[in-house]
């Protein structure tokens, strides 16, 4: 929470007249901004990989008594830095709908690009939370046959509203072998693309085993180091499965995500925010999200 903000431009810095895509920008326009920066100076940025900028989170822990003071969106203002990307939100997209663009939708949009998802692919998505719902929308729009696998069956209804053709209740399996077999049975031998969003280490190895020979696995959910799981390198080598990591996303992807929302009004984007809170209810919102009383809590500040 707190990194997926949308707001109105209160002031423009010197020389700023457009958003990152070149659209004219004025005070009062609604915008979204990347929750990280690409410094354009580190080796990763210079090699064209701004999504893994080693300075991506510089300033996140800066105290609020240091100018320009507003380093996060839990406030009445938010100062966007020169190394972040800002995109104007189209008039036809509500603020609540646009709040899913960064990071949930942008992250899985990039994941689908990395996975080379295309028409007719069988795509298995591990996890039916906010990212899983967005991934289902993107993959299905690209023409894929989408399977969403989840341990909590209560989450599976929502993905059907966002393009999933099949759901797999993994809680019915006794162990990892059973979960992999369920997926292989459902897909007819394995998925063309597997996207793991769970953050569970064992799901990573199960994702690799769930892909067909020559398939692609995109890992997004496991972002915390020093967590381990069993892995069979011989199986990996013999099947020719490709593993690709999607951490954050290229700056231009946020603009594509916003446009994707505008282009797909048949998906109920606003429903992804299932509870609204005021600024003075931030602690309550965080507690509700931590306890999973709500899936996505929205903090509404002003209009």
Coordinates of C-alpha atoms in Angstrom, one line a residue:
X1 CA 0.0 0.0 0.0
X2 CA 1.0 3.6 -0.6
X3 CA 3.0 3.2 -3.8
X4 CA 0.1 3.0 -6.2
X5 CA -1.0 6.6 -6.2
X6 CA -3.0 8.8 -8.5
X7 CA -3.4 12.5 -8.1
X8 CA -3.8 15.9 -9.7
X9 CA -0.9 18.1 -10.7
X10 CA -0.6 20.9 -8.1
X11 CA 2.5 22.5 -9.7
X12 CA 5.0 21.8 -12.5
X13 CA 8.7 22.0 -12.1
X14 CA 10.9 24.2 -14.2
X15 CA 10.9 23.1 -17.8
X16 CA 8.2 20.5 -17.3
X17 CA 5.4 20.8 -19.9
X18 CA 4.6 17.2 -20.9
X19 CA 4.3 13.8 -19.4
X20 CA 6.8 10.9 -20.1
X21 CA 5.0 10.1 -23.5
X22 CA 5.0 13.7 -24.7
X23 CA 1.4 14.6 -23.9
X24 CA 0.9 18.2 -22.7
X25 CA 0.6 18.5 -19.0
X26 CA -1.1 21.2 -17.0
X27 CA -2.0 22.0 -13.4
X28 CA -5.1 20.0 -12.5
X29 CA -4.4 17.1 -14.8
X30 CA -4.7 13.6 -13.2
X31 CA -1.5 11.6 -13.4
X32 CA 0.1 8.4 -12.2
X33 CA 3.8 8.1 -11.5
X34 CA 6.2 5.2 -11.3
X35 CA 6.8 4.1 -7.7
X36 CA 10.5 3.9 -8.4
X37 CA 13.1 5.8 -10.4
X38 CA 15.6 5.0 -13.1
X39 CA 18.7 7.1 -12.4
X40 CA 20.1 6.8 -16.0
X41 CA 23.6 6.7 -14.6
X42 CA 24.2 3.3 -13.1
X43 CA 25.5 0.4 -15.2
X44 CA 22.0 -1.3 -15.3
X45 CA 20.3 1.9 -16.6
X46 CA 23.1 2.4 -19.1
X47 CA 22.6 -1.1 -20.4
X48 CA 18.9 -0.4 -21.1
X49 CA 17.6 -2.1 -17.9
X50 CA 16.1 0.8 -16.0
X51 CA 13.7 -1.6 -14.3
X52 CA 16.7 -2.9 -12.3
X53 CA 18.3 0.5 -11.5
X54 CA 20.5 0.1 -8.5
X55 CA 19.2 3.5 -7.2
X56 CA 15.5 2.6 -7.8
X57 CA 14.4 3.4 -4.3
X58 CA 16.7 6.2 -3.4
X59 CA 14.7 8.7 -1.3
X60 CA 12.2 6.2 0.0
X61 CA 13.4 6.4 3.5
X62 CA 14.1 10.2 3.5
X63 CA 12.6 11.9 6.5
X64 CA 9.7 14.2 5.8
X65 CA 11.6 17.2 7.3
X66 CA 13.9 17.1 4.3
X67 CA 12.8 19.1 1.2
X68 CA 10.7 18.5 -0.9
X69 CA 9.2 16.6 2.1
X70 CA 6.5 14.5 0.4
X71 CA 8.2 11.3 -0.6
X72 CA 5.1 9.0 -0.4
X73 CA 1.5 9.0 -1.3
X74 CA 0.1 8.8 2.3
X75 CA -0.2 12.6 2.4
X76 CA -2.0 15.5 0.9
X77 CA 0.9 16.1 -1.6
X78 CA 3.5 13.9 -3.3
X79 CA 6.7 15.2 -4.9
X80 CA 7.6 13.4 -8.1
X81 CA 11.3 13.2 -8.7
X82 CA 13.1 14.0 -12.0
X83 CA 14.0 10.3 -12.5
X84 CA 10.4 9.0 -12.2
X85 CA 8.0 8.7 -15.2
X86 CA 4.6 10.5 -15.0
X87 CA 1.6 9.7 -17.3
X88 CA -1.6 11.7 -17.8
X89 CA -4.7 9.7 -17.1
X90 CA -7.3 9.8 -19.9
X91 CA -10.6 11.5 -19.0
X92 CA -12.6 8.2 -19.6
X93 CA -10.6 6.4 -16.9
X94 CA -11.7 6.9 -13.3
X95 CA -9.2 7.5 -10.6
X96 CA -10.2 4.3 -8.9
X97 CA -9.7 2.3 -12.1
X98 CA -6.4 4.0 -12.8
X99 CA -5.1 3.1 -9.3
X100 CA -4.5 -0.4 -10.5
X101 CA -2.1 0.7 -13.2
X102 CA 1.0 1.1 -10.9
X103 CA 2.3 -1.4 -9.8
X104 CA -0.2 -4.3 -10.3
X105 CA -1.1 -3.9 -13.9
X106 CA 2.2 -2.5 -15.1
X107 CA 4.1 -5.4 -13.4
X108 CA 2.1 -8.1 -15.1
X109 CA 1.9 -6.3 -18.4
X110 CA 5.7 -6.4 -18.4
X111 CA 5.5 -10.1 -17.3
X112 CA 3.3 -10.9 -20.3
X113 CA 5.8 -9.1 -22.6
X114 CA 8.7 -11.1 -21.1
X115 CA 6.7 -14.3 -21.5
X116 CA 6.0 -13.5 -25.1
X117 CA 2.3 -14.3 -24.5
X118 CA 0.5 -14.5 -27.8
X119 CA -2.7 -15.7 -29.5
X120 CA -3.5 -19.4 -28.7
X121 CA -1.0 -19.8 -25.9
X122 CA -2.0 -21.7 -22.8
X123 CA -1.0 -19.4 -19.9
X124 CA -1.1 -20.5 -16.3
X125 CA -1.1 -17.8 -13.7
X126 CA -0.1 -18.8 -10.1
X127 CA -2.1 -16.6 -7.8
X128 CA -5.5 -14.9 -8.0
X129 CA -4.8 -11.8 -6.0
X130 CA -4.7 -8.3 -7.5
X131 CA -1.8 -9.1 -9.8
X132 CA -3.3 -12.4 -10.9
X133 CA -6.5 -10.6 -11.8
X134 CA -4.6 -8.0 -13.9
X135 CA -2.5 -10.7 -15.5
X136 CA -5.6 -12.6 -16.5
X137 CA -6.9 -9.4 -18.2
X138 CA -3.7 -8.8 -20.1
X139 CA -3.1 -12.4 -21.2
X140 CA -6.7 -13.0 -22.3
X141 CA -6.7 -9.7 -24.3
X142 CA -3.6 -11.0 -26.1
X143 CA -5.6 -14.0 -27.1
X144 CA -4.3 -16.6 -24.7
X145 CA -6.3 -19.3 -23.0
X146 CA -5.9 -18.4 -19.4
X147 CA -5.7 -20.8 -16.4
X148 CA -5.5 -19.3 -12.9
X149 CA -4.3 -21.6 -10.1
X150 CA -4.8 -20.6 -6.5
X151 CA -4.7 -22.2 -3.0
X152 CA -7.6 -20.0 -1.7
X153 CA -10.6 -21.0 -3.8
X154 CA -12.6 -17.9 -2.6
X155 CA -10.4 -15.8 -4.8
X156 CA -11.1 -17.6 -8.1
X157 CA -14.5 -16.0 -8.9
X158 CA -12.9 -12.6 -9.5
X159 CA -10.5 -13.7 -12.2
X160 CA -13.3 -15.0 -14.3
X161 CA -14.5 -11.4 -14.6
X162 CA -11.1 -10.5 -16.0
X163 CA -10.8 -13.0 -18.8
X164 CA -9.8 -16.3 -17.1
X165 CA -11.2 -19.3 -19.0
X166 CA -10.2 -21.9 -16.4
X167 CA -9.6 -21.9 -12.7
X168 CA -7.7 -24.5 -10.7
X169 CA -8.3 -25.0 -7.0
X170 CA -4.8 -26.1 -5.9
X171 CA -6.1 -26.7 -2.3
X172 CA -7.5 -30.0 -3.6
X173 CA -4.0 -31.4 -4.1
X174 CA -2.1 -33.2 -1.3
X175 CA 1.3 -31.8 -2.2
X176 CA 3.5 -30.1 -4.8
X177 CA 3.5 -33.1 -7.1
X178 CA -0.3 -33.1 -7.0
X179 CA -0.5 -29.4 -7.8
X180 CA 1.8 -29.8 -10.8
X181 CA -0.2 -32.8 -12.0
X182 CA -3.4 -30.8 -11.7
X183 CA -2.0 -28.1 -13.9
X184 CA -0.6 -30.6 -16.5
X185 CA -3.9 -32.4 -16.6
X186 CA -5.8 -29.1 -17.1
X187 CA -3.4 -27.8 -19.8
X188 CA -2.9 -31.1 -21.7
X189 CA 0.7 -31.6 -20.7
X190 CA 2.0 -28.2 -19.5
X191 CA 1.6 -24.5 -20.2
X192 CA 3.2 -22.5 -22.9
X193 CA 3.8 -19.7 -20.4
X194 CA 3.6 -19.8 -16.6
X195 CA 3.5 -16.6 -14.6
X196 CA 4.2 -17.0 -10.8
X197 CA 2.8 -14.2 -8.7
X198 CA 2.5 -15.9 -5.3
X199 CA 5.7 -15.0 -3.5
X200 CA 5.9 -18.6 -2.3
X201 CA 9.3 -20.2 -3.0
X202 CA 7.9 -23.6 -3.6
X203 CA 5.6 -22.1 -6.3
X204 CA 8.6 -21.2 -8.3
X205 CA 9.9 -24.8 -8.7
X206 CA 6.3 -25.9 -9.3
X207 CA 6.0 -23.3 -12.0
X208 CA 9.0 -24.7 -13.8
X209 CA 7.6 -28.2 -13.6
X210 CA 4.2 -27.0 -14.9
X211 CA 5.6 -25.6 -18.1
X212 CA 5.7 -27.6 -21.3
X213 CA 9.1 -28.5 -22.8
X214 CA 10.4 -25.3 -24.3
X215 CA 7.9 -23.1 -22.4
X216 CA 8.6 -19.9 -20.6
X217 CA 8.3 -19.2 -16.8
X218 CA 8.1 -15.6 -15.7
X219 CA 8.9 -15.1 -12.0
X220 CA 7.3 -12.0 -10.4
X221 CA 6.1 -12.9 -6.9
X222 CA 9.3 -14.1 -5.2
X223 CA 11.1 -10.8 -4.6
X224 CA 12.6 -11.4 -1.1
X225 CA 16.1 -12.9 -1.1
X226 CA 17.3 -15.7 1.2
X227 CA 14.2 -17.8 0.8
X228 CA 14.8 -21.2 -0.7
X229 CA 13.1 -24.2 -2.4
X230 CA 14.0 -27.5 -4.0
X231 CA 15.0 -27.2 -7.7
X232 CA 15.8 -29.9 -10.2
X233 CA 18.4 -28.5 -12.6
X234 CA 18.5 -31.7 -14.7
X235 CA 14.8 -31.4 -15.4
X236 CA 15.2 -27.7 -16.2
X237 CA 18.0 -28.5 -18.7
X238 CA 16.3 -31.4 -20.4
X239 CA 13.0 -29.6 -20.9
X240 CA 14.5 -26.4 -22.2
X241 CA 12.2 -24.3 -20.1
X242 CA 13.2 -20.6 -20.1
X243 CA 13.1 -18.7 -16.8
X244 CA 12.7 -14.9 -16.9
X245 CA 12.6 -12.5 -13.9
X246 CA 10.3 -9.5 -14.0
X247 CA 11.3 -7.0 -11.2
X248 CA 9.6 -3.7 -11.5
X249 CA 9.1 -2.7 -15.2
X250 CA 10.5 -0.3 -17.9
X251 CA 9.3 3.2 -17.4
X252 CA 7.2 3.3 -20.6
X253 CA 5.1 0.3 -19.4
X254 CA 3.1 2.4 -17.0
X255 CA 1.8 4.5 -19.9
X256 CA 0.9 1.3 -21.7
X257 CA -0.9 0.1 -18.6
X258 CA -3.0 3.2 -18.3
X259 CA -4.0 3.0 -22.0
X260 CA -4.8 -0.7 -21.5
X261 CA -7.4 0.3 -18.9
X262 CA -8.8 2.9 -21.2
X263 CA -9.0 0.3 -24.0
X264 CA -10.7 -2.4 -21.9
X265 CA -13.8 -0.9 -20.3
X266 CA -15.5 -4.3 -20.3
X267 CA -13.3 -5.3 -17.4
X268 CA -14.6 -4.0 -14.0
X269 CA -11.4 -2.2 -13.0
X270 CA -13.0 -0.2 -10.2
X271 CA -14.0 -3.4 -8.4
X272 CA -10.3 -4.1 -7.7
X273 CA -10.4 -1.5 -4.9
X274 CA -12.8 -3.1 -2.5
X275 CA -12.7 -0.6 0.4
X276 CA -12.2 3.2 0.7
X277 CA -10.6 4.9 3.6
X278 CA -9.8 8.5 4.5
X279 CA -6.3 9.8 5.2
X280 CA -6.8 9.7 8.9
X281 CA -7.8 6.0 8.6
X282 CA -4.5 4.9 7.1
X283 CA -3.6 2.7 10.1
X284 CA -7.0 1.1 9.9
X285 CA -6.6 0.5 6.2
X286 CA -3.1 -1.1 6.6
X287 CA -4.5 -3.4 9.4
X288 CA -7.4 -4.5 7.2
X289 CA -5.0 -5.2 4.3
X290 CA -2.6 -7.2 6.5
X291 CA -5.4 -9.3 7.9
X292 CA -6.8 -9.8 4.4
X293 CA -10.2 -8.3 5.4
X294 CA -9.8 -6.4 2.2
X295 CA -7.9 -7.3 -1.0
X296 CA -7.1 -3.7 -2.0
X297 CA -7.7 -0.8 0.2
X298 CA -7.9 2.7 -1.3
X299 CA -6.9 5.9 0.6
X300 CA -9.1 8.8 -0.8
X301 CA -7.6 12.2 -0.3
X302 CA -9.5 15.2 -1.6
X303 CA -11.4 14.5 -4.8

